mmCIF file with all atom_site columns, C-alpha atoms in Angstrom:
data_model
loop_
_atom_site.group_PDB
_atom_site.id
_atom_site.type_symbol
_atom_site.label_atom_id
_atom_site.label_alt_id
_atom_site.label_comp_id
_atom_site.label_asym_id
_atom_site.label_entity_id
_atom_site.label_seq_id
_atom_site.pdbx_PDB_ins_code
_atom_site.Cartn_x
_atom_site.Cartn_y
_atom_site.Cartn_z
_atom_site.occupancy
_atom_site.B_iso_or_equiv
_atom_site.pdbx_formal_charge
_atom_site.auth_seq_id
_atom_site.auth_comp_id
_atom_site.auth_asym_id
_atom_site.auth_atom_id
_atom_site.pdbx_PDB_model_num
ATOM 1  C CA . MET A 1 1  ? 110.256 84.224  146.995 1.00 50.00 ? 763 MET A CA 1
ATOM 2  C CA . ASP A 1 2  ? 110.445 81.596  144.289 1.00 55.00 ? 764 ASP A CA 1
ATOM 3  C CA . THR A 1 3  ? 107.917 83.319  142.073 1.00 57.00 ? 765 THR A CA 1
ATOM 4  C CA . ILE A 1 4  ? 109.832 86.543  142.061 1.00 58.00 ? 766 ILE A CA 1
ATOM 5  C CA . ALA A 1 5  ? 113.300 84.895  141.571 1.00 58.00 ? 767 ALA A CA 1
ATOM 6  C CA . THR A 1 6  ? 111.830 83.253  138.249 1.00 56.00 ? 768 THR A CA 1
ATOM 7  C CA . ILE A 1 7  ? 110.790 86.446  136.542 1.00 57.00 ? 769 ILE A CA 1
ATOM 8  C CA . HIS A 1 8  ? 113.115 87.243  133.549 1.00 54.00 ? 770 HIS A CA 1
ATOM 9  C CA . HIS A 1 9  ? 112.828 89.874  131.018 1.00 54.00 ? 771 HIS A CA 1
ATOM 10 C CA . ALA A 1 10 ? 113.207 89.010  127.431 1.00 53.00 ? 772 ALA A CA 1
ATOM 11 C CA . ARG A 1 11 ? 116.382 90.245  125.698 1.00 53.00 ? 773 ARG A CA 1
ATOM 12 C CA . ALA A 1 12 ? 115.847 92.340  122.531 1.00 53.00 ? 774 ALA A CA 1
ATOM 13 C CA . ALA A 1 13 ? 117.700 92.159  119.319 1.00 54.00 ? 775 ALA A CA 1
ATOM 14 C CA . PHE A 1 14 ? 118.977 95.719  120.034 1.00 53.00 ? 776 PHE A CA 1
ATOM 15 C CA . PRO A 1 15 ? 120.256 97.029  123.437 1.00 52.00 ? 777 PRO A CA 1
ATOM 16 C CA . GLY A 1 16 ? 117.637 99.182  124.944 1.00 51.00 ? 778 GLY A CA 1
ATOM 17 C CA . GLU A 1 17 ? 114.810 97.831  122.720 1.00 52.00 ? 779 GLU A CA 1
ATOM 18 C CA . ALA A 1 18 ? 113.347 95.602  125.263 1.00 56.00 ? 780 ALA A CA 1
ATOM 19 C CA . LEU A 1 19 ? 110.292 96.702  127.046 1.00 57.00 ? 781 LEU A CA 1
ATOM 20 C CA . ARG A 1 20 ? 110.982 97.915  130.507 1.00 59.00 ? 782 ARG A CA 1
ATOM 21 C CA . PRO A 1 21 ? 109.121 96.705  133.397 1.00 59.00 ? 783 PRO A CA 1
ATOM 22 C CA . SER A 1 22 ? 106.850 99.769  133.130 1.00 57.00 ? 784 SER A CA 1
ATOM 23 C CA . GLY A 1 23 ? 105.943 98.729  129.531 1.00 55.00 ? 785 GLY A CA 1
ATOM 24 C CA . GLN A 1 24 ? 107.862 101.633 127.938 1.00 60.00 ? 786 GLN A CA 1
ATOM 25 C CA . ARG A 1 25 ? 110.441 101.388 125.182 1.00 71.00 ? 787 ARG A CA 1
ATOM 26 C CA . GLY A 1 26 ? 113.816 102.847 125.735 1.00 87.00 ? 788 GLY A CA 1
ATOM 27 C CA . PHE A 1 27 ? 115.282 105.646 123.727 1.00 88.00 ? 789 PHE A CA 1
ATOM 28 C CA . VAL A 1 28 ? 117.345 103.260 121.457 1.00 89.00 ? 790 VAL A CA 1
ATOM 29 C CA . GLY A 1 29 ? 114.184 101.215 120.770 1.00 89.00 ? 791 GLY A CA 1
ATOM 30 C CA . ARG A 1 30 ? 112.072 104.358 119.763 1.00 92.00 ? 792 ARG A CA 1
ATOM 31 C CA . LEU A 1 31 ? 115.101 105.445 117.511 1.00 93.00 ? 793 LEU A CA 1
ATOM 32 C CA . VAL A 1 32 ? 115.347 102.062 115.706 1.00 93.00 ? 794 VAL A CA 1
ATOM 33 C CA . ARG A 1 33 ? 111.543 102.305 115.084 1.00 94.00 ? 795 ARG A CA 1
ATOM 34 C CA . VAL A 1 34 ? 111.888 105.899 113.633 1.00 95.00 ? 796 VAL A CA 1
ATOM 35 C CA . VAL A 1 35 ? 114.721 104.961 111.551 1.00 96.00 ? 797 VAL A CA 1
ATOM 36 C CA . ARG A 1 36 ? 113.008 101.826 110.089 1.00 97.00 ? 798 ARG A CA 1
ATOM 37 C CA . SER A 1 37 ? 109.858 103.868 109.355 1.00 97.00 ? 799 SER A CA 1
ATOM 38 C CA . LEU A 1 38 ? 111.967 106.360 107.423 1.00 97.00 ? 800 LEU A CA 1
ATOM 39 C CA . ALA A 1 39 ? 113.743 103.751 105.458 1.00 97.00 ? 801 ALA A CA 1
ATOM 40 C CA . ARG A 1 40 ? 110.377 102.097 104.541 1.00 97.00 ? 802 ARG A CA 1
ATOM 41 C CA . TRP A 1 41 ? 108.956 105.605 103.505 1.00 96.00 ? 803 TRP A CA 1
ATOM 42 C CA . LEU A 1 42 ? 112.070 106.277 101.309 1.00 95.00 ? 804 LEU A CA 1
ATOM 43 C CA . ASP A 1 43 ? 111.986 102.788 99.721  1.00 96.00 ? 805 ASP A CA 1
ATOM 44 C CA . HIS A 1 44 ? 108.336 103.498 98.866  1.00 95.00 ? 806 HIS A CA 1
ATOM 45 C CA . LEU A 1 45 ? 109.363 106.869 97.200  1.00 94.00 ? 807 LEU A CA 1
ATOM 46 C CA . LEU A 1 46 ? 112.098 105.246 95.156  1.00 94.00 ? 808 LEU A CA 1
ATOM 47 C CA . GLU A 1 47 ? 109.765 102.508 94.056  1.00 95.00 ? 809 GLU A CA 1
ATOM 48 C CA . ARG A 1 48 ? 107.342 104.961 92.818  1.00 94.00 ? 810 ARG A CA 1
ATOM 49 C CA . ARG A 1 49 ? 110.120 106.808 90.919  1.00 94.00 ? 811 ARG A CA 1
ATOM 50 C CA . ARG A 1 50 ? 111.261 103.684 89.301  1.00 94.00 ? 812 ARG A CA 1
ATOM 51 C CA . SER A 1 51 ? 107.835 103.003 88.178  1.00 94.00 ? 813 SER A CA 1
ATOM 52 C CA . ARG A 1 52 ? 107.388 106.439 86.681  1.00 94.00 ? 814 ARG A CA 1
ATOM 53 C CA . LEU A 1 53 ? 110.641 106.099 84.869  1.00 94.00 ? 815 LEU A CA 1
ATOM 54 C CA . ALA A 1 54 ? 109.601 102.790 83.495  1.00 95.00 ? 816 ALA A CA 1
ATOM 55 C CA . LEU A 1 55 ? 106.505 104.398 81.860  1.00 93.00 ? 817 LEU A CA 1
ATOM 56 C CA . LEU A 1 56 ? 108.719 106.879 80.066  1.00 94.00 ? 818 LEU A CA 1
ATOM 57 C CA . GLU A 1 57 ? 110.719 104.154 78.545  1.00 95.00 ? 819 GLU A CA 1
ATOM 58 C CA . MET A 1 58 ? 107.849 102.075 77.222  1.00 95.00 ? 820 MET A CA 1
ATOM 59 C CA . THR A 1 59 ? 106.802 102.012 73.620  1.00 95.00 ? 821 THR A CA 1
ATOM 60 C CA . ASP A 1 60 ? 103.509 103.515 72.218  1.00 94.00 ? 822 ASP A CA 1
ATOM 61 C CA . ASP A 1 61 ? 102.239 99.807  71.830  1.00 95.00 ? 823 ASP A CA 1
ATOM 62 C CA . GLN A 1 62 ? 103.156 98.902  75.440  1.00 95.00 ? 824 GLN A CA 1
ATOM 63 C CA . LEU A 1 63 ? 101.309 102.059 76.647  1.00 95.00 ? 825 LEU A CA 1
ATOM 64 C CA . LYS A 1 64 ? 98.362  101.290 74.601  1.00 94.00 ? 826 LYS A CA 1
ATOM 65 C CA . ASP A 1 65 ? 98.303  97.809  76.030  1.00 95.00 ? 827 ASP A CA 1
ATOM 66 C CA . ILE A 1 66 ? 97.967  99.150  79.543  1.00 94.00 ? 828 ILE A CA 1
ATOM 67 C CA . GLY A 1 67 ? 95.418  102.033 78.308  1.00 94.00 ? 829 GLY A CA 1
ATOM 68 C CA . ILE A 1 68 ? 97.859  104.883 78.828  1.00 94.00 ? 830 ILE A CA 1
ATOM 69 C CA . SER A 1 69 ? 98.484  107.561 76.303  1.00 94.00 ? 831 SER A CA 1
ATOM 70 C CA . ARG A 1 70 ? 101.987 109.027 75.583  1.00 95.00 ? 832 ARG A CA 1
ATOM 71 C CA . CYS A 1 71 ? 100.913 112.348 77.109  1.00 95.00 ? 833 CYS A CA 1
ATOM 72 C CA . ASP A 1 72 ? 99.669  110.727 80.300  1.00 94.00 ? 834 ASP A CA 1
ATOM 73 C CA . ALA A 1 73 ? 102.870 108.671 80.668  1.00 94.00 ? 835 ALA A CA 1
ATOM 74 C CA . HIS A 1 74 ? 105.063 111.947 80.090  1.00 95.00 ? 836 HIS A CA 1
ATOM 75 C CA . ARG A 1 75 ? 102.888 113.790 82.676  1.00 94.00 ? 837 ARG A CA 1
ATOM 76 C CA . GLU A 1 76 ? 103.315 110.904 85.252  1.00 93.00 ? 838 GLU A CA 1
ATOM 77 C CA . GLY A 1 77 ? 107.027 110.461 84.433  1.00 92.00 ? 839 GLY A CA 1
ATOM 78 C CA . ILE A 1 78 ? 108.135 113.998 85.138  1.00 91.00 ? 840 ILE A CA 1
ATOM 79 C CA . ARG A 1 79 ? 106.222 114.248 88.642  1.00 91.00 ? 841 ARG A CA 1
ATOM 80 C CA . ARG A 1 80 ? 108.361 115.169 91.571  1.00 88.00 ? 842 ARG A CA 1
ATOM 81 C CA . LEU A 1 81 ? 109.505 112.264 93.900  1.00 81.00 ? 843 LEU A CA 1
ATOM 82 C CA . TRP A 1 82 ? 107.186 113.196 96.623  1.00 79.00 ? 844 TRP A CA 1
ATOM 83 C CA . ASP A 1 83 ? 104.208 113.693 94.536  1.00 79.00 ? 845 ASP A CA 1
#
């Protein structure tokens, strides 16, 4: 009986996130993972948008330095957020 009495489950940072004895995550744990994934995806989209807007603000000399024409920069800068 000593072996069974010493088994403890680790506590998670969020309630319900700990793995259950069956190895499955609880509802709250899955929900946290989905929300984090959506936040990373949205952050990626916004970073891409900031980069495109930066292209629109560059001078012709700066664009020439990176090998992009004004037309290409404009075409990239006006693309939709999800493109």
